[in-house]
CSV table of C-alpha atoms and ligand atoms in Angstrom, one decimal:
chain,number,residue,atom,x,y,z
A,14,MET,CA,77.2,176.2,127.9
A,15,VAL,CA,80.9,177.3,127.9
A,16,ARG,CA,83.4,175.2,129.8
A,17,LYS,CA,86.7,176.5,130.9
A,18,PHE,CA,88.4,173.2,130.6
A,19,ASP,CA,87.8,169.9,128.9
A,20,VAL,CA,86.2,167.7,131.4
A,21,SER,CA,85.0,165.2,128.8
A,22,THR,CA,87.5,162.6,130.1
A,23,SER,CA,86.6,162.9,133.7
A,24,TRP,CA,86.0,159.6,135.5
A,25,LEU,CA,83.4,161.3,137.7
A,26,GLN,CA,81.6,164.6,137.6
A,27,THR,CA,79.0,166.0,140.0
A,28,LYS,CA,76.5,168.6,138.9
A,29,GLU,CA,74.9,170.9,141.5
A,30,LEU,CA,75.0,167.9,143.9
A,31,CYS,CA,72.9,168.3,147.0
A,32,ARG,CA,72.3,166.2,150.0
A,33,TYR,CA,70.1,167.8,152.7
A,34,TYR,CA,69.1,166.3,156.0
A,35,ARG,CA,66.1,167.3,158.0
A,36,ARG,CA,66.8,167.7,161.6
A,37,GLY,CA,63.6,168.8,163.5
A,38,PRO,CA,62.6,172.1,162.0
A,39,HIS,CA,66.0,172.6,160.4
A,40,GLU,CA,67.5,171.5,157.2
A,41,VAL,CA,71.2,170.6,157.3
A,42,ARG,CA,72.9,171.1,153.9
A,43,ALA,CA,75.5,168.4,154.2
A,44,VAL,CA,76.4,168.8,150.5
A,45,ASP,CA,75.2,172.0,148.9
A,46,ARG,CA,75.4,172.5,145.1
A,47,VAL,CA,78.8,170.9,144.6
A,48,ASN,CA,80.3,170.7,141.2
A,49,LEU,CA,83.3,168.5,141.2
A,50,TYR,CA,85.2,166.5,138.7
A,51,LEU,CA,87.6,163.6,139.2
A,52,GLU,CA,90.1,162.7,136.6
A,53,ARG,CA,91.3,159.2,136.0
A,54,GLY,CA,94.6,158.5,137.7
A,55,GLU,CA,94.6,161.6,140.0
A,56,PHE,CA,94.9,161.7,143.8
A,57,LEU,CA,92.3,164.1,145.0
A,58,GLY,CA,92.2,165.5,148.5
A,59,ILE,CA,88.9,166.7,150.0
A,60,VAL,CA,89.7,168.8,153.1
A,61,GLY,CA,87.4,170.7,155.5
A,62,ALA,CA,86.5,170.9,159.2
A,63,SER,CA,84.5,168.2,160.9
A,64,GLY,CA,80.9,168.5,159.7
A,65,SER,CA,81.7,170.2,156.5
A,66,GLY,CA,80.3,167.4,154.4
A,67,LYS,CA,83.3,165.3,153.3
A,68,SER,CA,81.9,161.9,154.3
A,69,THR,CA,78.5,162.7,152.8
A,70,MET,CA,80.3,163.6,149.6
A,71,LEU,CA,82.3,160.4,149.5
A,72,ASN,CA,79.2,158.3,150.3
A,73,LEU,CA,77.3,160.0,147.4
A,74,MET,CA,80.2,159.4,145.0
A,75,ALA,CA,80.5,155.8,146.0
A,76,GLY,CA,76.8,155.2,145.4
A,77,LEU,CA,76.2,154.5,149.1
A,78,ASP,CA,73.8,157.5,149.5
A,79,THR,CA,71.3,159.2,147.2
A,80,PRO,CA,71.4,162.9,146.4
A,81,THR,CA,68.5,165.2,147.4
A,82,SER,CA,69.0,166.9,144.0
A,83,GLY,CA,71.7,167.3,141.4
A,84,ARG,CA,73.6,164.4,139.8
A,85,ILE,CA,76.7,162.3,139.7
A,86,GLU,CA,78.0,161.1,136.3
A,87,ILE,CA,80.4,158.3,135.9
A,88,ASP,CA,82.0,158.3,132.4
A,89,GLY,CA,79.1,160.5,131.4
A,90,THR,CA,76.4,158.2,132.7
A,91,ALA,CA,74.2,159.5,135.6
A,92,LEU,CA,74.3,157.2,138.6
A,93,SER,CA,70.6,157.9,139.0
A,94,SER,CA,69.9,156.3,135.6
A,95,LEU,CA,71.3,152.9,136.7
A,96,THR,CA,69.1,150.1,137.6
A,97,ARG,CA,69.3,148.8,141.1
A,98,ARG,CA,71.4,145.9,139.9
A,99,GLU,CA,73.8,148.2,137.9
A,100,LEU,CA,74.2,150.4,141.0
A,101,ALA,CA,75.0,147.4,143.1
A,102,ALA,CA,77.6,146.4,140.5
A,103,TYR,CA,79.1,150.0,140.5
A,104,ARG,CA,79.4,149.8,144.3
A,105,ALA,CA,80.8,146.3,144.4
A,106,ARG,CA,83.2,146.4,141.5
A,107,ARG,CA,84.2,149.9,140.4
A,108,VAL,CA,84.8,151.6,143.7
A,109,GLY,CA,86.5,150.7,146.9
A,110,MET,CA,85.9,152.3,150.3
A,111,VAL,CA,88.2,152.7,153.3
A,112,PHE,CA,87.0,154.2,156.6
A,113,GLN,CA,88.7,155.8,159.6
A,114,SER,CA,87.6,153.0,161.9
A,115,PHE,CA,88.7,150.2,159.5
A,116,ASN,CA,85.4,148.4,159.9
A,117,LEU,CA,87.0,144.9,159.9
A,118,LEU,CA,85.1,141.9,161.2
A,119,ALA,CA,86.6,141.4,164.6
A,120,HIS,CA,86.4,137.6,164.7
A,121,GLN,CA,87.8,137.0,161.3
A,122,THR,CA,91.4,136.8,160.2
A,123,ALA,CA,93.0,139.3,157.9
A,124,LEU,CA,92.8,136.8,155.1
A,125,LYS,CA,89.1,136.1,155.7
A,126,ASN,CA,88.3,139.8,155.9
A,127,VAL,CA,89.7,140.3,152.5
A,128,GLU,CA,88.3,137.1,151.0
A,129,LEU,CA,84.8,138.1,152.1
A,130,ALA,CA,84.9,141.1,149.9
A,131,LEU,CA,84.8,138.7,147.0
A,132,TYR,CA,82.0,136.6,148.4
A,133,PHE,CA,79.3,138.5,146.5
A,134,ASN,CA,81.3,138.7,143.3
A,135,ASP,CA,80.8,135.1,142.0
A,136,THR,CA,84.5,134.4,142.6
A,137,PRO,CA,85.2,130.7,143.3
A,138,ALA,CA,86.5,129.9,146.8
A,139,ARG,CA,90.0,129.0,145.7
A,140,ALA,CA,90.4,132.1,143.5
A,141,ARG,CA,89.1,134.2,146.4
A,142,ARG,CA,91.8,132.8,148.7
A,143,ILE,CA,94.6,133.3,146.1
A,144,ARG,CA,93.6,136.8,145.3
A,145,ALA,CA,93.2,137.8,148.9
A,146,THR,CA,96.6,136.3,149.8
A,147,GLU,CA,98.2,138.1,146.8
A,148,ILE,CA,96.9,141.5,147.7
A,149,LEU,CA,97.8,141.1,151.4
A,150,GLU,CA,101.3,140.1,150.5
A,151,ARG,CA,101.6,143.1,148.1
A,152,LEU,CA,100.6,145.3,151.0
A,153,GLY,CA,103.3,143.8,153.2
A,154,LEU,CA,101.0,141.7,155.3
A,155,GLY,CA,102.1,138.2,154.1
A,156,ASP,CA,103.0,137.2,157.6
A,157,ARG,CA,99.7,138.5,159.1
A,158,LEU,CA,97.2,136.5,157.1
A,159,ASP,CA,96.0,134.5,160.1
A,160,HIS,CA,95.8,137.4,162.6
A,161,VAL,CA,92.5,138.8,163.8
A,162,PRO,CA,92.2,142.6,163.9
A,163,ALA,CA,92.9,142.8,167.7
A,164,ASP,CA,96.3,141.2,167.1
A,165,LEU,CA,97.2,143.8,164.4
A,166,SER,CA,98.4,147.4,164.9
A,167,GLY,CA,96.2,150.2,163.7
A,168,GLY,CA,98.3,150.7,160.7
A,169,GLU,CA,98.2,147.0,159.8
A,170,GLN,CA,94.4,147.0,160.3
A,171,GLN,CA,94.1,149.9,157.9
A,172,ARG,CA,96.3,148.0,155.4
A,173,VAL,CA,93.9,145.0,155.7
A,174,ALA,CA,91.0,147.4,155.0
A,175,ILE,CA,92.8,148.8,152.0
A,176,ALA,CA,93.5,145.2,150.8
A,177,ARG,CA,89.8,144.4,151.2
A,178,ALA,CA,88.9,147.4,149.1
A,179,LEU,CA,91.5,146.6,146.4
A,180,VAL,CA,90.9,142.9,146.0
A,181,LYS,CA,87.8,143.6,143.9
A,182,GLY,CA,90.0,145.5,141.4
A,183,PRO,CA,88.2,148.9,141.7
A,184,GLU,CA,89.0,151.9,139.4
A,185,VAL,CA,88.7,154.4,142.3
A,186,LEU,CA,89.5,154.2,146.0
A,187,PHE,CA,87.5,156.5,148.3
A,188,ALA,CA,89.2,156.8,151.7
A,189,ASP,CA,87.3,158.6,154.5
A,190,GLU,CA,89.8,160.0,157.1
A,191,PRO,CA,92.0,156.9,156.5
A,192,THR,CA,94.6,158.1,159.0
A,193,GLY,CA,92.2,159.6,161.5
A,194,ASN,CA,92.8,156.8,164.1
A,195,LEU,CA,96.6,156.4,163.5
A,196,ASP,CA,99.7,157.9,165.0
A,197,GLN,CA,102.2,159.9,163.0
A,198,VAL,CA,104.3,157.0,161.9
A,199,ASN,CA,101.4,155.0,160.7
A,200,THR,CA,99.8,158.0,159.1
A,201,GLU,CA,102.9,158.5,157.0
A,202,GLN,CA,102.9,154.8,156.0
A,203,ILE,CA,99.3,154.7,155.0
A,204,ALA,CA,99.6,158.0,153.1
A,205,GLU,CA,102.7,156.6,151.3
A,206,LEU,CA,100.9,153.4,150.5
A,207,LEU,CA,98.0,155.3,149.0
A,208,ALA,CA,100.4,157.4,147.0
A,209,GLY,CA,102.2,154.3,145.7
A,210,LEU,CA,98.9,152.7,144.6
A,211,ASN,CA,98.1,156.0,142.9
A,212,ARG,CA,101.4,155.9,141.0
A,213,GLN,CA,100.5,152.4,139.9
A,214,GLY,CA,97.4,153.9,138.3
A,215,LEU,CA,94.7,153.8,140.9
A,216,THR,CA,92.5,156.9,141.2
A,217,VAL,CA,92.4,157.9,144.9
A,218,VAL,CA,90.2,160.3,146.7
A,219,VAL,CA,91.0,161.0,150.4
A,220,ALA,CA,88.8,163.0,152.7
A,221,THR,CA,90.7,164.4,155.6
A,222,HIS,CA,90.8,167.3,158.0
A,223,ASP,CA,94.6,166.9,157.8
A,224,LEU,CA,95.4,169.7,155.3
A,225,ASP,CA,99.1,169.0,155.7
A,226,MET,CA,98.7,165.4,154.6
A,227,ALA,CA,96.5,166.4,151.7
A,228,ARG,CA,98.9,169.0,150.5
A,229,ARG,CA,101.8,166.6,150.5
A,230,TYR,CA,100.1,163.7,148.8
A,231,ALA,CA,97.3,164.9,146.7
A,232,HIS,CA,97.7,166.3,143.2
A,233,ARG,CA,94.8,168.6,143.8
A,234,THR,CA,93.0,169.5,147.0
A,235,VAL,CA,89.5,170.9,147.3
A,236,ARG,CA,88.0,172.4,150.4
A,237,MET,CA,84.5,172.0,151.8
A,238,ASP,CA,82.8,174.4,154.2
A,239,TYR,CA,79.2,173.9,155.4
A,240,GLY,CA,78.5,171.6,152.4
A,241,LYS,CA,79.9,173.9,149.8
A,242,LEU,CA,83.0,173.4,147.7
A,243,VAL,CA,84.8,176.7,148.5
A,244,ALA,CA,88.3,176.4,147.1
A,245,THR,CA,90.8,174.3,145.3
A,246,ASP,CA,94.6,174.6,145.6
A,247,SER,CA,95.4,174.1,141.9
A,248,GLY,CA,94.8,176.6,139.2
A,249,ARG,CA,91.5,175.0,138.3
A,250,THR,CA,88.2,175.8,139.9
A,251,ASP,CA,85.0,173.9,139.4
A,252,GLY,CA,81.6,174.9,138.3
A,253,GLU,CA,81.3,178.6,139.0
A,254,PRO,CA,77.7,179.7,139.5
A,255,GLY,CA,75.9,180.0,136.2
A,256,GLN,CA,78.0,177.4,134.4
B,322,ADP,N1,72.5,160.8,158.7
B,322,ADP,C1,72.5,162.1,159.0
B,322,ADP,N2,71.4,162.7,159.5
B,322,ADP,C2,71.4,164.0,159.8
B,322,ADP,N3,72.5,164.8,159.6
B,322,ADP,C3,73.6,164.2,159.1
B,322,ADP,C4,73.7,162.9,158.7
B,322,ADP,N4,74.9,162.6,158.3
B,322,ADP,C5,75.6,163.8,158.3
B,322,ADP,N5,74.8,164.8,158.8
B,322,ADP,C6,75.2,166.2,159.0
B,322,ADP,O1,75.7,166.6,157.7
B,322,ADP,C7,76.8,167.5,157.9
B,322,ADP,C8,78.0,166.9,157.2
B,322,ADP,O2,78.4,165.7,157.8
B,322,ADP,P1,79.6,164.9,157.3
B,322,ADP,O3,79.5,164.6,155.8
B,322,ADP,O4,79.7,163.7,158.1
B,322,ADP,O5,80.9,165.8,157.5
B,322,ADP,P2,82.4,165.5,157.6
B,322,ADP,O6,82.7,164.2,157.1
B,322,ADP,O7,83.1,166.6,156.9
B,322,ADP,O8,82.7,165.6,159.1
B,322,ADP,C9,77.0,167.6,159.4
B,322,ADP,O9,76.3,168.7,159.9
B,322,ADP,C10,76.3,166.3,159.9
B,322,ADP,O10,75.9,166.5,161.2
B,323,MG,MG1,83.6,162.6,158.0
């Protein structure tokens, strides 16, 4: 097998990754033979129209969904070879997820929303509170700790959701349309925040239909179309057929 570039250091690699859904007599190829790599420290944009498979792709990479066929390797280890417990640890510790709709607990404060992310991580209560407070302060929400989501702006809610993802100290942040519910000003702020976290060393993957945002913030942007990876805007292409 000849490789065009050295991908031995990739944090993640997918190989002929497929996720098909059956819908009545039809098969929906949400992700169709995708070969993608993710380098440590990069900011990757995944763009494509609604329904092109971006969310499915993120959920697969985050270990929240299981491929129909093909594989995902993290540091060269197939996710499918992990035990249930190891997969749970991967999801809980190594990756963070952020969604368009924030998915915060409506009746809990910002602080509690972030603390709860550590609840399943064997972190003592006092340490949970300290770490949650620290990360919220770092994201500029030090004076919003006791606010419930309804008393926060959309941009602030998304920052709480980002804090919740970061408090576990993940290696990679997967963000699914993180600015989809935000106005232009908040979109810029959240994109800047993600770029800043990336500059500090966090690997970031953003799925978005906002090509303009992806172009401005991502190091590399790949495009999905009907489940296929169809293009990349850097000089590198992934996994040509026959590789
Ligand atoms: N749970 C599901 N059951 C059936 N079809 C699904 C499911 N999730 C996604 N799909 C289909 O897979 C395709 C890709 O969806 P998705 O990954 O959500 O795309 P995107 O995030 O780019 O909008 C769409 O045709 C969608 O309808
Ligand atoms: Mg989506």
